[in-house]
Short mmCIF file of C-alpha atoms in Angstrom, two decimals:
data_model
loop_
_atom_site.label_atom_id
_atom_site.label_comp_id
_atom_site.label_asym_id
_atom_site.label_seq_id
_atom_site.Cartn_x
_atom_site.Cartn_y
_atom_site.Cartn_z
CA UNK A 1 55.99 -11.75 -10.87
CA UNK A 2 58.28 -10.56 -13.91
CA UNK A 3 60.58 -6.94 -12.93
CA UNK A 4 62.97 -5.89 -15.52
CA UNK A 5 65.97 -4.48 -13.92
CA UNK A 6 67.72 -1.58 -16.26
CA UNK A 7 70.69 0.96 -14.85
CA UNK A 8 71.29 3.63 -16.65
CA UNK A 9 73.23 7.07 -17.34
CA UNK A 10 72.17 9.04 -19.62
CA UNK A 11 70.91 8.19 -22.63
CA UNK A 12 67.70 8.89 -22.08
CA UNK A 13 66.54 8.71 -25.95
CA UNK A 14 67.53 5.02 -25.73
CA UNK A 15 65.40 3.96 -22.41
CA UNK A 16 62.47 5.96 -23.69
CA UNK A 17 62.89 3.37 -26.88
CA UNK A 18 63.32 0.54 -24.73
CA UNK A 19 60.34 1.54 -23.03
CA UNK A 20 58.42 1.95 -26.03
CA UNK A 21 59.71 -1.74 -26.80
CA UNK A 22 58.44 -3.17 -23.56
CA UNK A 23 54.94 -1.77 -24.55
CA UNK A 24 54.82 -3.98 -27.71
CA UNK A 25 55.89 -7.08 -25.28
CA UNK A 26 53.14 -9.99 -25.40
CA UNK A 27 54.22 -10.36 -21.99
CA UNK A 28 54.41 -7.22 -20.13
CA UNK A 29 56.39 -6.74 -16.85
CA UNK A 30 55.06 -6.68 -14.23
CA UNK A 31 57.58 -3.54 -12.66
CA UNK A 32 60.78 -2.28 -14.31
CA UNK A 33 63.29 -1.01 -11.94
CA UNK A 34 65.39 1.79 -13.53
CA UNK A 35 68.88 2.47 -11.12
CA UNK A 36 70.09 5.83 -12.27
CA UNK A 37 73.59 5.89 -11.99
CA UNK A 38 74.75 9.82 -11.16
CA UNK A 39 71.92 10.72 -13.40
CA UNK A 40 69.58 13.56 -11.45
CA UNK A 41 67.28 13.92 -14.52
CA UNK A 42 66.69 10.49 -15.95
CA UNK A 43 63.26 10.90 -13.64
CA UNK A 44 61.68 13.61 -15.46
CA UNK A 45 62.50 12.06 -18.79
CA UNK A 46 60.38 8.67 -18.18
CA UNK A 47 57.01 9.14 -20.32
CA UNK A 48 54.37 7.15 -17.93
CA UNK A 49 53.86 3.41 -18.55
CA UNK A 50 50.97 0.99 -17.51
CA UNK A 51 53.17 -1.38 -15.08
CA UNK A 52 54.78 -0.72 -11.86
CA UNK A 53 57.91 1.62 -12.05
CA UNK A 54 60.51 2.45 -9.32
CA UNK A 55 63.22 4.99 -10.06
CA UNK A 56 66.39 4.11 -7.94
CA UNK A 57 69.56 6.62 -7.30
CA UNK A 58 72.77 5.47 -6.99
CA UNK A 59 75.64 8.27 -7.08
CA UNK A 60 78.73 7.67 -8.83
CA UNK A 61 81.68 5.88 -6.87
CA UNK A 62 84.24 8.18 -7.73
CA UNK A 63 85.08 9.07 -11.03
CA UNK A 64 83.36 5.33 -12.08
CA UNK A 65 80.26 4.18 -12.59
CA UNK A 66 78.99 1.53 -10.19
CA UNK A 67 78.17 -1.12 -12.57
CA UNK A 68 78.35 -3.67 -10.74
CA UNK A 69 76.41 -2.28 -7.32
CA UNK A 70 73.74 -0.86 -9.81
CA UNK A 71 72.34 -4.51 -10.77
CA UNK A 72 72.81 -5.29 -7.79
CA UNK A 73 70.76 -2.52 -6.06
CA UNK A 74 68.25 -3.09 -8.86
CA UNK A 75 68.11 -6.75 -8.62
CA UNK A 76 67.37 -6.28 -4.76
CA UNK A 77 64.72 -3.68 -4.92
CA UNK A 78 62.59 -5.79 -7.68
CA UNK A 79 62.86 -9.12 -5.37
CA UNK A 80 62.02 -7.29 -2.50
CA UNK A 81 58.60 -6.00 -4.69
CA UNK A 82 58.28 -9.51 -5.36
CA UNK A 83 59.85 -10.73 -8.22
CA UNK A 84 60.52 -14.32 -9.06
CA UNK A 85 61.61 -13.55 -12.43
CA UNK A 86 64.70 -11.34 -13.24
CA UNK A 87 64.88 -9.70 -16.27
CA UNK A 88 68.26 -7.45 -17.25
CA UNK A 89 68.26 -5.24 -20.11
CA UNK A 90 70.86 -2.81 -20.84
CA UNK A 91 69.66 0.44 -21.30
CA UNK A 92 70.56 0.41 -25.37
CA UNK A 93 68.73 -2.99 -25.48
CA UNK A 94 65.23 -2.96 -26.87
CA UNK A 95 63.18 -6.05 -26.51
CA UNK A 96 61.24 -8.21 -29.03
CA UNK A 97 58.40 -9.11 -28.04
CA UNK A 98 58.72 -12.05 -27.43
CA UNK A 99 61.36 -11.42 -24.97
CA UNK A 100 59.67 -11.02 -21.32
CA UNK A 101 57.59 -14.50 -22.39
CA UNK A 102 60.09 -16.47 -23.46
CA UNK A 103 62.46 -15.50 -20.56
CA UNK A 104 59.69 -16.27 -17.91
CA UNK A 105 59.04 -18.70 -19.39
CA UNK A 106 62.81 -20.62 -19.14
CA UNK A 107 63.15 -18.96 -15.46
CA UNK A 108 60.00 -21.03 -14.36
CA UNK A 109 59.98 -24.30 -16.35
CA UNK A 110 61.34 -27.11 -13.71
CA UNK A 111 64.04 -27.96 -16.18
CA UNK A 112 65.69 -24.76 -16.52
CA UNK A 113 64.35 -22.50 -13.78
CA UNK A 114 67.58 -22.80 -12.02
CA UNK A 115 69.88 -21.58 -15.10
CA UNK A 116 71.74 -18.49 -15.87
CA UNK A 117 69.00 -17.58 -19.49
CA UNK A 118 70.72 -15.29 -22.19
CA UNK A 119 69.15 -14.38 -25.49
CA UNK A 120 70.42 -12.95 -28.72
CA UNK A 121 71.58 -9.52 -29.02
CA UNK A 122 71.41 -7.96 -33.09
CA UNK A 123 72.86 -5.33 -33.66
CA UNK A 124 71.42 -2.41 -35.17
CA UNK A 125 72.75 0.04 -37.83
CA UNK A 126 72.40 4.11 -37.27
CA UNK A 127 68.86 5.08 -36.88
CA UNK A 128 67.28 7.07 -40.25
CA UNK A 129 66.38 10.75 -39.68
CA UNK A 130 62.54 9.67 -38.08
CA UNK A 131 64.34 6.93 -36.23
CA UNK A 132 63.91 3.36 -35.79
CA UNK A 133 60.54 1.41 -36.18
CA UNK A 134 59.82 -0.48 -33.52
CA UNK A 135 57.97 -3.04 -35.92
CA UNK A 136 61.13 -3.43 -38.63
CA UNK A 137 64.14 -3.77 -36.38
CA UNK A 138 64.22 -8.07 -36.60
CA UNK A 139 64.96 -7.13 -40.16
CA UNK A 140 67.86 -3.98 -39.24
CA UNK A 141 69.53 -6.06 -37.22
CA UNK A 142 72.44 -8.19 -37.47
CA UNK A 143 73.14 -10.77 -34.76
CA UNK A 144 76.42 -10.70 -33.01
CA UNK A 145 78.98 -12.82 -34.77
CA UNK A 146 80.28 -13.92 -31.74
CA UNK A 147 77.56 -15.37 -29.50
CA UNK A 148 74.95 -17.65 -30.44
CA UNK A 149 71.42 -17.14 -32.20
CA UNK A 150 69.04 -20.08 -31.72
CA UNK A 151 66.34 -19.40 -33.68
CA UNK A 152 63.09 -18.78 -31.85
CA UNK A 153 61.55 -21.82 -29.63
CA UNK A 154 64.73 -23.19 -29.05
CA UNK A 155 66.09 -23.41 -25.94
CA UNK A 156 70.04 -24.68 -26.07
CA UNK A 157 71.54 -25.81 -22.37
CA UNK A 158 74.91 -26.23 -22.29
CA UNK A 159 77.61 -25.87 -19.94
CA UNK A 160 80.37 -24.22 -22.29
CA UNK A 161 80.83 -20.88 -23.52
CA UNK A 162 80.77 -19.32 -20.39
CA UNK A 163 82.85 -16.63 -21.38
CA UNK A 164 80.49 -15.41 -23.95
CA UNK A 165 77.50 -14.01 -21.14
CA UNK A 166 77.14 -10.39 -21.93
CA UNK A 167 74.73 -8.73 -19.22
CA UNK A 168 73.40 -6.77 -22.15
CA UNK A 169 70.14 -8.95 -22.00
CA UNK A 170 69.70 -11.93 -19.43
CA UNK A 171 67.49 -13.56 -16.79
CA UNK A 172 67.36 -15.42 -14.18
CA UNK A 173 65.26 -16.36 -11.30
CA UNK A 174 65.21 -15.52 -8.04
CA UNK A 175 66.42 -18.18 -6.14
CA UNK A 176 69.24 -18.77 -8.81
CA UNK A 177 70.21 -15.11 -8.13
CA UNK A 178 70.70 -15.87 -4.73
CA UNK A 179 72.90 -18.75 -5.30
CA UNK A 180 75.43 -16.91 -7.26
CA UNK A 181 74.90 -13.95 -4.91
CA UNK A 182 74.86 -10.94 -7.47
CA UNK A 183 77.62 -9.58 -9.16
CA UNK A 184 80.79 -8.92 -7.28
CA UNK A 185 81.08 -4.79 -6.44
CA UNK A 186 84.77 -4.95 -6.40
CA UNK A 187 84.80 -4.20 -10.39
CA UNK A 188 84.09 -0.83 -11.16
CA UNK A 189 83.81 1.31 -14.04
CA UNK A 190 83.95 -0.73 -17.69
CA UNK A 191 84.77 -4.41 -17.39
CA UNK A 192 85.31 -7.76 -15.94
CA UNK A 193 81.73 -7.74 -13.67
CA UNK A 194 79.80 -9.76 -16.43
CA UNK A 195 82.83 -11.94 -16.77
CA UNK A 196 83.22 -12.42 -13.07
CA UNK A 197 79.59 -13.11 -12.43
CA UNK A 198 78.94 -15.78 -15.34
CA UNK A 199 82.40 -17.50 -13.73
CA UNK A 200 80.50 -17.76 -10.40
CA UNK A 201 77.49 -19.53 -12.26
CA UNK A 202 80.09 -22.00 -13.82
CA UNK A 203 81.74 -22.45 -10.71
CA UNK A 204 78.25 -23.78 -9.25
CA UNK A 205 77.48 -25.83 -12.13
CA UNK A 206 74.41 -23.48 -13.39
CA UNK A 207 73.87 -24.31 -17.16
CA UNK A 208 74.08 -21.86 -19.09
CA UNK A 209 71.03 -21.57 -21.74
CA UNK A 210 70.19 -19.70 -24.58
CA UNK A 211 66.56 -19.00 -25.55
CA UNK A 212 65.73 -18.68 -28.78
CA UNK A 213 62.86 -16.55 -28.77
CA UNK A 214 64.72 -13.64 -25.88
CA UNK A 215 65.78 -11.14 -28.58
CA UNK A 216 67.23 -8.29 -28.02
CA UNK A 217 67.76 -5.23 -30.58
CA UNK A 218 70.86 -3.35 -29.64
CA UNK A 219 70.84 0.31 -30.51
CA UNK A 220 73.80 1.71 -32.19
CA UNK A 221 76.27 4.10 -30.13
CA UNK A 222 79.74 5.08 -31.00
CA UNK A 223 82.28 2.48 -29.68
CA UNK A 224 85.99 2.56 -29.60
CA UNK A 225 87.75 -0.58 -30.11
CA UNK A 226 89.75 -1.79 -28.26
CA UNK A 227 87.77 0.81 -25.63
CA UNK A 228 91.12 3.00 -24.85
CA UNK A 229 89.31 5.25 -22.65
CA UNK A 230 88.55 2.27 -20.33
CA UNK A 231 91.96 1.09 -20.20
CA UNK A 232 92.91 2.05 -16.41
CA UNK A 233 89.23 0.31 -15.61
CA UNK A 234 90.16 -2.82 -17.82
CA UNK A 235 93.33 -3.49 -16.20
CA UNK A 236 92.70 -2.95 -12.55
CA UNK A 237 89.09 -5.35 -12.96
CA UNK A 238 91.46 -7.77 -15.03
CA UNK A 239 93.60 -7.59 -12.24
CA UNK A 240 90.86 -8.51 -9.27
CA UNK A 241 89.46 -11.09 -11.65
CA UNK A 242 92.70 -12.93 -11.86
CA UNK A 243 93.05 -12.91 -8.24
CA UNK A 244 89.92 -14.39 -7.66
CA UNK A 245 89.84 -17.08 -10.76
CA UNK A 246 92.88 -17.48 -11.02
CA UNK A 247 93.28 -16.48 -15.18
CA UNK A 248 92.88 -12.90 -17.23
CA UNK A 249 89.81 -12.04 -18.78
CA UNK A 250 89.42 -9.65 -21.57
CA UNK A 251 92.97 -10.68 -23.06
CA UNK A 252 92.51 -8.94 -26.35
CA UNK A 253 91.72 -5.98 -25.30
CA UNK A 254 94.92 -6.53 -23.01
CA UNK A 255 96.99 -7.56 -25.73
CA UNK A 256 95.50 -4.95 -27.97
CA UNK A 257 96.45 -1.99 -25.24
CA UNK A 258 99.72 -3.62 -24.93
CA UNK A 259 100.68 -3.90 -28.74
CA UNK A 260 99.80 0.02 -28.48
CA UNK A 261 101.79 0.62 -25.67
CA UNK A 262 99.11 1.83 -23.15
CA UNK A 263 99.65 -1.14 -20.81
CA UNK A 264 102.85 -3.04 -20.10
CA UNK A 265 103.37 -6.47 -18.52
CA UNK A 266 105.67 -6.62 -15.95
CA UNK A 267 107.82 -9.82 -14.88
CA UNK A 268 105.41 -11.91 -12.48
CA UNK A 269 102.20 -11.40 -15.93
CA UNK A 270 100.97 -8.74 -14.66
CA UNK A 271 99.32 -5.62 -16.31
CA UNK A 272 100.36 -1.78 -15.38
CA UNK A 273 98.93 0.69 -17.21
CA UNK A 274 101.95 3.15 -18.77
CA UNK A 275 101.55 7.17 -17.79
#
């Protein structure tokens, strides 16, 4: 059993696209588990669907969102349905689709069923005035620069890169999730979580594999770069990152803050954000 695990807060124009993607999948799931983070109305905006849905509510832990404890909740809820497989898509992320396959695929073949399974995010540019069509975006997008693109069928192990997991679009199976033990709730609001949980996989030597043929079309939104409205979130999850690893994640945005003078370092290396 396949369950795609999305959380979500708004943006309810993007999930109804995602949805609208998972419909085109040659592999439909088999339920999708939406976690609405502070987000009373999400509900009503679902159009109905021909696979299993749950709707979970999570309320807002403090002034941040629970990140981290959404996938969790949502990972928890879909293996208690039943799942094997564990499908992640942001809520921006529409799927090819080839996705679901592809992923299931990886999560059940003996040779990489136990591996943490990424797959190419692109990147695509404003939508036009009648929006995006759902059977053009492979040629919208742009892949991100940063992370790799196999091109469909391949399948590349490896146990480098770690840093570069983005929980944008990923997969896993059950047992593996297990093993790492979900992602650690300590981080919330914007940053460090995906970092922190892709360390745990390294930590327990789970390859980390990239599959081809997992494509994911990333809506555009308005980002700020570095993301100075995060910055209190960014340091203190930097922070509990480096006391549990050891090292500092996310150091350009740190050193990007700091060359603006929003964060300072004090004596002993570490961060304080400046009032």
């Amino acid at each position: 059993m396949l369950a795609v695990v999305t959380i979500a807060h708004g943006r309810h124009d993007h999930l109804a696209l995602q949805q609208a993607g998972l419909r085109r999948s040659h592999r439909p799931p088999d339920l999708h588990v939406v976690v609405a983070m502070d987000d009373g109305g999400l509900e009503q905006a679902l159009e109905p669907v021909p696979w299993r849905r749950r709707v979970v509510h999570l309320a807002r832990s403090g002034p941040h969102l629970p990140l981290a404890r959404a996938r969790n909740v949502g990972a928890r809820t879909a293996i208690t349905a039943g799942a094997g497989t564990l499908v992640f898509l942001d809520v921006d992320c529409v799927p090819s689709p080839t996705l679901l396959g592809a992923y299931d695929e990886a999560a059940t073949d003996p040779v990489t069923s136990r591996d943490l399974l990424c797959g190419p995010v692109s990147y695509l540019p404003p939508p036009p005035p009648d929006g995006y069509d759902l059977a053009t975006l492979d040629s919208l997008a742009e892949p991100h620069a940063a992370r790799p693109a196999p091109p469909a069928g391949t399948v590349d192990r490896t146990r480098r890169g770690y840093e570069l997991f983005w929980s944008l679009s990923f997969a896993l199976g059950r047992g593996t999730w297990s093993e790492i033990g979900g992602f650690h709730e300590g981080y919330l609001g914007y940053g460090g979580e995906d970092t922190d949980f892709a360390k745990s996989a390294e930590s327990l030597d789970l390859a980390l594999t990239w599959v081809g043929a997992a494509t994911a079309f990333h809506q555009h939104h308005p980002v700020s770069s570095p993301p100075v409205e995060h910055v209190e979130d960014v340091v203190r999850n930097a922070t509990l990152f480096h006391a549990r690893w050891g090292q500092w994640p996310m150091t350009g945005w740190l050193s990007a803050f700091e060359e603006r003078g929003l964060v300072e370092r004090r004596g002993d290396g570490t961060y304080r954000v400046v009032r």
